GROMACS .gro file of C-alpha atoms in nm:
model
  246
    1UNK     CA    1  -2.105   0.610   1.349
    2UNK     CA    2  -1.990   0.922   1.135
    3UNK     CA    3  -2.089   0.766   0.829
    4UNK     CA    4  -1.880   0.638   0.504
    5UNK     CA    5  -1.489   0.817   0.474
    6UNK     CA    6  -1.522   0.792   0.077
    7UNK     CA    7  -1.857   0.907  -0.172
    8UNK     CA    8  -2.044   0.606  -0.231
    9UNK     CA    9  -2.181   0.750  -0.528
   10UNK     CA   10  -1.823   0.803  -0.703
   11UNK     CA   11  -1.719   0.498  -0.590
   12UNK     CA   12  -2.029   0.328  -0.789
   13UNK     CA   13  -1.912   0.505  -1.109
   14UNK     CA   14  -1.593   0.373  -1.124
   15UNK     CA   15  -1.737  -0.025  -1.024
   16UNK     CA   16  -1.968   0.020  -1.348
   17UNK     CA   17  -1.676   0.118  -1.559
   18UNK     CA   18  -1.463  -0.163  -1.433
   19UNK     CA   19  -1.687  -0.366  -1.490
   20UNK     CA   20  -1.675  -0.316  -1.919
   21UNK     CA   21  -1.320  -0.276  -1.879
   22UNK     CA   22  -1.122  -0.610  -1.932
   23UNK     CA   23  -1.062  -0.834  -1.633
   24UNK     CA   24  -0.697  -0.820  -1.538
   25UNK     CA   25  -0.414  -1.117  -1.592
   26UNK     CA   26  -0.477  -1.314  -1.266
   27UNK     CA   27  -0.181  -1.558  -1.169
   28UNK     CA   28  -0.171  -1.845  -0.907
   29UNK     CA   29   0.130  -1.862  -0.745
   30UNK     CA   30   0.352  -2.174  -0.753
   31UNK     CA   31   0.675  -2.072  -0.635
   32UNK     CA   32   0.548  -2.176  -0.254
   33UNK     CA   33   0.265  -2.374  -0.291
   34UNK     CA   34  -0.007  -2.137  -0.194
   35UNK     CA   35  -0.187  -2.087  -0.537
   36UNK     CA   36  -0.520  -2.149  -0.327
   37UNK     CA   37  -0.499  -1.908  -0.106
   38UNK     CA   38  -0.424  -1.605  -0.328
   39UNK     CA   39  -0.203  -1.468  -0.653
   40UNK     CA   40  -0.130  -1.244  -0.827
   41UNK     CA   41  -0.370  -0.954  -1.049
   42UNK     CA   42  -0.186  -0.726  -1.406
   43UNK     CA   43  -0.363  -0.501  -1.504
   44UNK     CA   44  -0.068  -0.329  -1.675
   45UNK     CA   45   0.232  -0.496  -1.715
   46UNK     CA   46   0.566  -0.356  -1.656
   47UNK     CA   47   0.701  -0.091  -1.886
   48UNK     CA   48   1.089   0.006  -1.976
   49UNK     CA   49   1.244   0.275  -1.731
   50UNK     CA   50   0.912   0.337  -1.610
   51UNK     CA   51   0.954   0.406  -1.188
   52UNK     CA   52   0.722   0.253  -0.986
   53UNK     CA   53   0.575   0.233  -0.571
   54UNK     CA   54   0.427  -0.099  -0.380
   55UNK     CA   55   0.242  -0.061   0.025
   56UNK     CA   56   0.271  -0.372   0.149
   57UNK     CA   57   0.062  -0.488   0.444
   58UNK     CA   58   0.115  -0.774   0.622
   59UNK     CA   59  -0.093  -1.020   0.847
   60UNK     CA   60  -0.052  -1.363   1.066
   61UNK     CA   61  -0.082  -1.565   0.784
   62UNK     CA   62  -0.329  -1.782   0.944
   63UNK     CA   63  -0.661  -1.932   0.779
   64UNK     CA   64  -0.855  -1.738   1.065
   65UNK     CA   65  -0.664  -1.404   0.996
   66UNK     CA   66  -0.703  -1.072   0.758
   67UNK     CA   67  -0.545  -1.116   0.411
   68UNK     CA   68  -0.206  -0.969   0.362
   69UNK     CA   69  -0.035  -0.808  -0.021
   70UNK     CA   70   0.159  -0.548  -0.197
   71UNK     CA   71  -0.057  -0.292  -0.459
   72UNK     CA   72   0.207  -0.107  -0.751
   73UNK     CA   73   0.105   0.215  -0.891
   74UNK     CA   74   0.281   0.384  -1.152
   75UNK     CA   75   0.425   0.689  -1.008
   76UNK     CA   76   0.378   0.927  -1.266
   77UNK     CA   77   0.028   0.825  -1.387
   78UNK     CA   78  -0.060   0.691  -1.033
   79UNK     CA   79  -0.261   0.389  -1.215
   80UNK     CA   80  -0.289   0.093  -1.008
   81UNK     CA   81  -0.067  -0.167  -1.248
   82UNK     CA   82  -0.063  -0.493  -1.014
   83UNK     CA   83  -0.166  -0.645  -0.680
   84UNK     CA   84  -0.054  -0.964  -0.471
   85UNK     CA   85  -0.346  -1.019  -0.258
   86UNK     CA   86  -0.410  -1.346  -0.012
   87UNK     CA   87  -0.318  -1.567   0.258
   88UNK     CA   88   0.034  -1.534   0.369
   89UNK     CA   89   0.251  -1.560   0.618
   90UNK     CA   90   0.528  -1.281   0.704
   91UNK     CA   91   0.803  -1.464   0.512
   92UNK     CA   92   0.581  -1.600   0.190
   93UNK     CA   93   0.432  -1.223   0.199
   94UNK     CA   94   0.832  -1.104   0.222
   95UNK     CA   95   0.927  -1.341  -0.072
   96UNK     CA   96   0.576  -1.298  -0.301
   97UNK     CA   97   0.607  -0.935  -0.296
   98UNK     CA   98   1.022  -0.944  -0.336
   99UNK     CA   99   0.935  -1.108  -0.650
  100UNK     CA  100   0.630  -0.886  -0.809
  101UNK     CA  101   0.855  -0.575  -0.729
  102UNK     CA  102   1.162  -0.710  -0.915
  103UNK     CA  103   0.947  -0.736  -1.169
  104UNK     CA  104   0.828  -0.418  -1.226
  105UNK     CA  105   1.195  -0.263  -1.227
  106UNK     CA  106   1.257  -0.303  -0.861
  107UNK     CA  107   1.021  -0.106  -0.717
  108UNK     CA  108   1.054   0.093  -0.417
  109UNK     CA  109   0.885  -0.113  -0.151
  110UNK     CA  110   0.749   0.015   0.140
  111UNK     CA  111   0.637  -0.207   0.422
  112UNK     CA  112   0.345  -0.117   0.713
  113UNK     CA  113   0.600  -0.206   0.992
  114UNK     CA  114   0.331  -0.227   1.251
  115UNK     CA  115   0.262  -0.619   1.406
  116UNK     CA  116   0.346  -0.853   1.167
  117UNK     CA  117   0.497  -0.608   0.916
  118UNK     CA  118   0.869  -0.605   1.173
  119UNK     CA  119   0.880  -0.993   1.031
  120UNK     CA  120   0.853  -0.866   0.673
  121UNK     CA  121   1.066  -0.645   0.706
  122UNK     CA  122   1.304  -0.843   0.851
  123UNK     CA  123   1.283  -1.166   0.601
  124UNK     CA  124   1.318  -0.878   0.305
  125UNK     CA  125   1.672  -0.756   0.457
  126UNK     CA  126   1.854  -1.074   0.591
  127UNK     CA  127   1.699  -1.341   0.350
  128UNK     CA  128   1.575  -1.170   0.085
  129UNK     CA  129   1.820  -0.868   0.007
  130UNK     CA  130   1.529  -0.699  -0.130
  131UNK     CA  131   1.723  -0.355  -0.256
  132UNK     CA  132   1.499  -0.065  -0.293
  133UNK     CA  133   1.301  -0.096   0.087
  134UNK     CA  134   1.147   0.254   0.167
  135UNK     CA  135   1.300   0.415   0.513
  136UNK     CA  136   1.157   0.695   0.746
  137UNK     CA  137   1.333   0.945   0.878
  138UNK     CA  138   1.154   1.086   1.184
  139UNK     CA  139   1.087   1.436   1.214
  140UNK     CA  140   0.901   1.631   1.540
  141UNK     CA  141   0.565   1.825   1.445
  142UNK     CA  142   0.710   2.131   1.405
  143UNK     CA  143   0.930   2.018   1.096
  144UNK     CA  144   1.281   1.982   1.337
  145UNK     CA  145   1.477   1.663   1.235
  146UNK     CA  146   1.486   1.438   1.564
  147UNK     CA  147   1.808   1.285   1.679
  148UNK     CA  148   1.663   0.953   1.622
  149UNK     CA  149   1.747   0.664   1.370
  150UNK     CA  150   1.564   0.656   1.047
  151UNK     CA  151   1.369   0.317   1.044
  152UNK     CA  152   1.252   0.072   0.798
  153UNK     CA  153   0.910   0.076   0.651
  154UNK     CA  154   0.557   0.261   0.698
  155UNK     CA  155   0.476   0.315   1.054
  156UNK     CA  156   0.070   0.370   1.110
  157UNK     CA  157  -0.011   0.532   1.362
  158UNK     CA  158  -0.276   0.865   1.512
  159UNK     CA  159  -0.035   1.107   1.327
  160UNK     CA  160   0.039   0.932   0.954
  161UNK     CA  161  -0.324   0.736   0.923
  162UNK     CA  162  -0.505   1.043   0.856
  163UNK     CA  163  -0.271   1.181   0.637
  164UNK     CA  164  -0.305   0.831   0.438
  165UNK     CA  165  -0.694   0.859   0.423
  166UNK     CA  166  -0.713   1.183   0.317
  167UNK     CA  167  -0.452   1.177   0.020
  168UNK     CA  168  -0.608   0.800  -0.081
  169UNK     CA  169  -0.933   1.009  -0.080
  170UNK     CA  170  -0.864   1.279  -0.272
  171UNK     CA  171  -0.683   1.035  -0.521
  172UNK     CA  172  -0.980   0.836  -0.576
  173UNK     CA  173  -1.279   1.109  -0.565
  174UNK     CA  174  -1.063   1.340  -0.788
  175UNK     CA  175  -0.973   1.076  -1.038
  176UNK     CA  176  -0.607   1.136  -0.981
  177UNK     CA  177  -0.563   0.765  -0.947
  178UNK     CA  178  -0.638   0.568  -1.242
  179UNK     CA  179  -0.849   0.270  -1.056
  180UNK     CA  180  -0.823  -0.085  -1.148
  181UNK     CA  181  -0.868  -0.293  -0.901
  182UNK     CA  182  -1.266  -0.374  -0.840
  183UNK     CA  183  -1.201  -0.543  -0.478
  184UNK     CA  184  -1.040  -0.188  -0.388
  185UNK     CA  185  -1.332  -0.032  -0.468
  186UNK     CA  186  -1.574  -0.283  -0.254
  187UNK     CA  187  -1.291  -0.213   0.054
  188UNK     CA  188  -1.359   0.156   0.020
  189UNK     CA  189  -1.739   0.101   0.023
  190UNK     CA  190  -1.720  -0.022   0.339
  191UNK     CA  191  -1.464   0.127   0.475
  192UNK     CA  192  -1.633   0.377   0.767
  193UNK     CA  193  -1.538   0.658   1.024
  194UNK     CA  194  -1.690   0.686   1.392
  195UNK     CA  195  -1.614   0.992   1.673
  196UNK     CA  196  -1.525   0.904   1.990
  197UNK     CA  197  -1.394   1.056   2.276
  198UNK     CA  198  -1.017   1.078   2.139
  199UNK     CA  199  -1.120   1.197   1.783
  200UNK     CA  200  -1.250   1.039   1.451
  201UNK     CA  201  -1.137   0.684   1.398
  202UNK     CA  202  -1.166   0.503   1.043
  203UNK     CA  203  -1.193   0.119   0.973
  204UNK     CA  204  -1.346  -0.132   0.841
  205UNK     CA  205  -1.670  -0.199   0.853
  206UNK     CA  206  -1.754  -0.507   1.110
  207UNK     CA  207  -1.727  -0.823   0.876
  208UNK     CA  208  -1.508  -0.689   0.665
  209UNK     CA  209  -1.197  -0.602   0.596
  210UNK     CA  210  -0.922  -0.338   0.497
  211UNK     CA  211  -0.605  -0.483   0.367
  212UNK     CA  212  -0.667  -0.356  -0.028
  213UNK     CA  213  -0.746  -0.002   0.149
  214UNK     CA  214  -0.411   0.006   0.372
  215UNK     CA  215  -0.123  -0.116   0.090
  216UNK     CA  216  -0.321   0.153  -0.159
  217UNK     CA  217  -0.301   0.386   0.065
  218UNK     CA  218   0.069   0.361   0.172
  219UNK     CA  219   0.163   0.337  -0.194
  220UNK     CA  220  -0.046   0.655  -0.298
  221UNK     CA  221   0.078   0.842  -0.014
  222UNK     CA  222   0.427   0.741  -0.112
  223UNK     CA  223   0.421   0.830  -0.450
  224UNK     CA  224   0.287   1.198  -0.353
  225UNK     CA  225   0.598   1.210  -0.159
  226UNK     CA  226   0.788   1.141  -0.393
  227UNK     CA  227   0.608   1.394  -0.666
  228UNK     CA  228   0.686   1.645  -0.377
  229UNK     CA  229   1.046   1.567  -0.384
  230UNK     CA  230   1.077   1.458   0.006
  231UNK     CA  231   1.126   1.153  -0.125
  232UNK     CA  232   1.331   0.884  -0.348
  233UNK     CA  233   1.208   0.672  -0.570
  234UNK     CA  234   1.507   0.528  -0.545
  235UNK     CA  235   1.658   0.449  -0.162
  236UNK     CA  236   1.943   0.206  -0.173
  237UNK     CA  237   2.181   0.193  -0.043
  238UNK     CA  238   2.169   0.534   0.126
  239UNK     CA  239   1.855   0.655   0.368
  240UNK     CA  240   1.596   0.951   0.214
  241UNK     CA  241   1.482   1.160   0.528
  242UNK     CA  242   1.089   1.192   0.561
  243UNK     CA  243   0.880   1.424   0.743
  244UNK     CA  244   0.538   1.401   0.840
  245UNK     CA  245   0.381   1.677   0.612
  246UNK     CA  246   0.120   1.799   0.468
   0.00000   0.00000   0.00000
C-alpha cells in the first residue's frame, strides 16, 4: 500500500473545528418515501444570484450497495453549501438531486456517467428535464478537438481520476475549500493509494467507502474549470467544449 492520498493530520484539524461549528439543517426526504434511507444536509442555504456546482454519483440503489448523492459548492467561495447523501436508486437519485439543484438556482449538475450514472443521466433528460446538465466535449492529449460527440456527464476514468484527486487535494490541504461536511472528512481519512504494476491506484479503504469523496471531487474539479474559463456555469441549451487539462 502507498499509504493515505490526503494529510491525516490536516484532515484532523478541520474534524475538531467542525465539530464546535453548528451541525447543519438535516432533512428527511418525503417526496418518495425514502426518509430512512438518507436526506438531505444545509449547511448554507441558497443565496440570490449566487452560481453554484453539484457531482453527482450514482449507485444500484440496493440495501447491499454503496450510497449514492449530489454535494453543491459555491463556486466562487468553493464552500461546501449542501449534500443529498443515501440509498437510492438511479431514478430517486435523478429526481432527489433534480430537486436540491433547483433549489439552489439551478445549479449546473454534473453526473459521474460511469455504471449506474448512464440511468441518471438518462431519467434527468427524458423525465426530468433537468436544464443546466454539465456536457464533455472530448479532446485528444495533445489539446486537438476530436471529431467525436460531446457527451453527457463526468466520465472517470485512468486519465480524469487523477486530475480529480489532485485538485480535491489541493482544495482541501490548502484550505481553498471551505469544508463542511464531517462525513467528507472521515471518507478522505480513509481514502488510500497503492502501486501496482500499471501505476498508482486510489480507493477506498476495504470496508469503506467513497461516494462523499467522488461527487466532491467532480464538483471541485468542475468549479476550477469553470474559474479557468473552459467552462460554463451555465450549459443549456447549447454544449461548452472541455478538455482534459491541467
Amino acid at each position: 500500500s502507498g499509504g493515505h492520498v490526503f494529510d491525516l493530520w490536516v484532515l484532523n484539524d478541520i474534524k475538531l473545528s467542525l465539530l464546535v461549528s453548528e451541525p447543519p439543517g438535516f432533512r428527511p426526504i418525503s417526496k418518495l418515501g425514502v426518509g430512512e434511507r438518507g436526506g438531505v444536509s444545509i449547511w448554507v442555504p441558497v443565496k440570490d444570484r449566487l452560481q453554484y456546482v453539484a457531482g453527482v454519483d450514482s449507485s444500484e440503489g440496493e440495501t447491499w450497495s454503496n450510497p449514492a448523492g449530489c454535494g453543491i459548492l459555491e463556486i466562487e467561495s468553493g464552500e461546501q453549501v449542501a449534500a443529498l447523501h443515501g440509498i437510492f436508486s438511479p431514478k430517486e437519485l435523478a429526481e432527489l438531486s433534480a430537486d436540491l439543484c433547483w433549489e439552489y438556482n439551478e445549479t449546473l449538475m454534473c453526473v459521474e456517467r460511469n455504471n449506474t450514472g448512464v440511468a441518471v443521466l438518462q431519467w434527468l433528460t427524458e423525465s426530468v428535464a433537468y436544464p443546466n446538465l454539465f456536457w464533455t466535449y472530448p479532446f485528444s492529449g495533445s489539446g486537438r478537438k476530436l471529431q467525436t460527440s460531446p457527451k453527457l456527464g463526468w466520465s472517470t476514468n485512468s486519465q480524469t481520476k487523477p486530475l480529480l484527486v489532485r485538485d480535491l487535494v489541493d482544495g482541501v490541504q490548502g484550505s481553498s475549500m471551505i469544508v463542511n461536511d464531517p462525513d467528507f472528512v472521515d471518507e478522505c481519512m480513509t481514502f488510500v493509494k497503492d502501486r501496482g504494476r500499471e501505476g498508482e491506484a486510489v480507493h477506498a479503504q476495504e470496508g469503506c467507502t467513497d461516494d462523499r469523496v467522488m461527487y466532491w471531487g467532480i464538483a471541485w474539479r468542475i468549479r476550477k474549470l469553470i474559474l479557468l474559463g473552459y467552462v460554463a456555469a451555465v450549459q443549456a441549451p447549447s454544449v461548452i467544449e472541455l478538455g482534459v487539462r491541467s
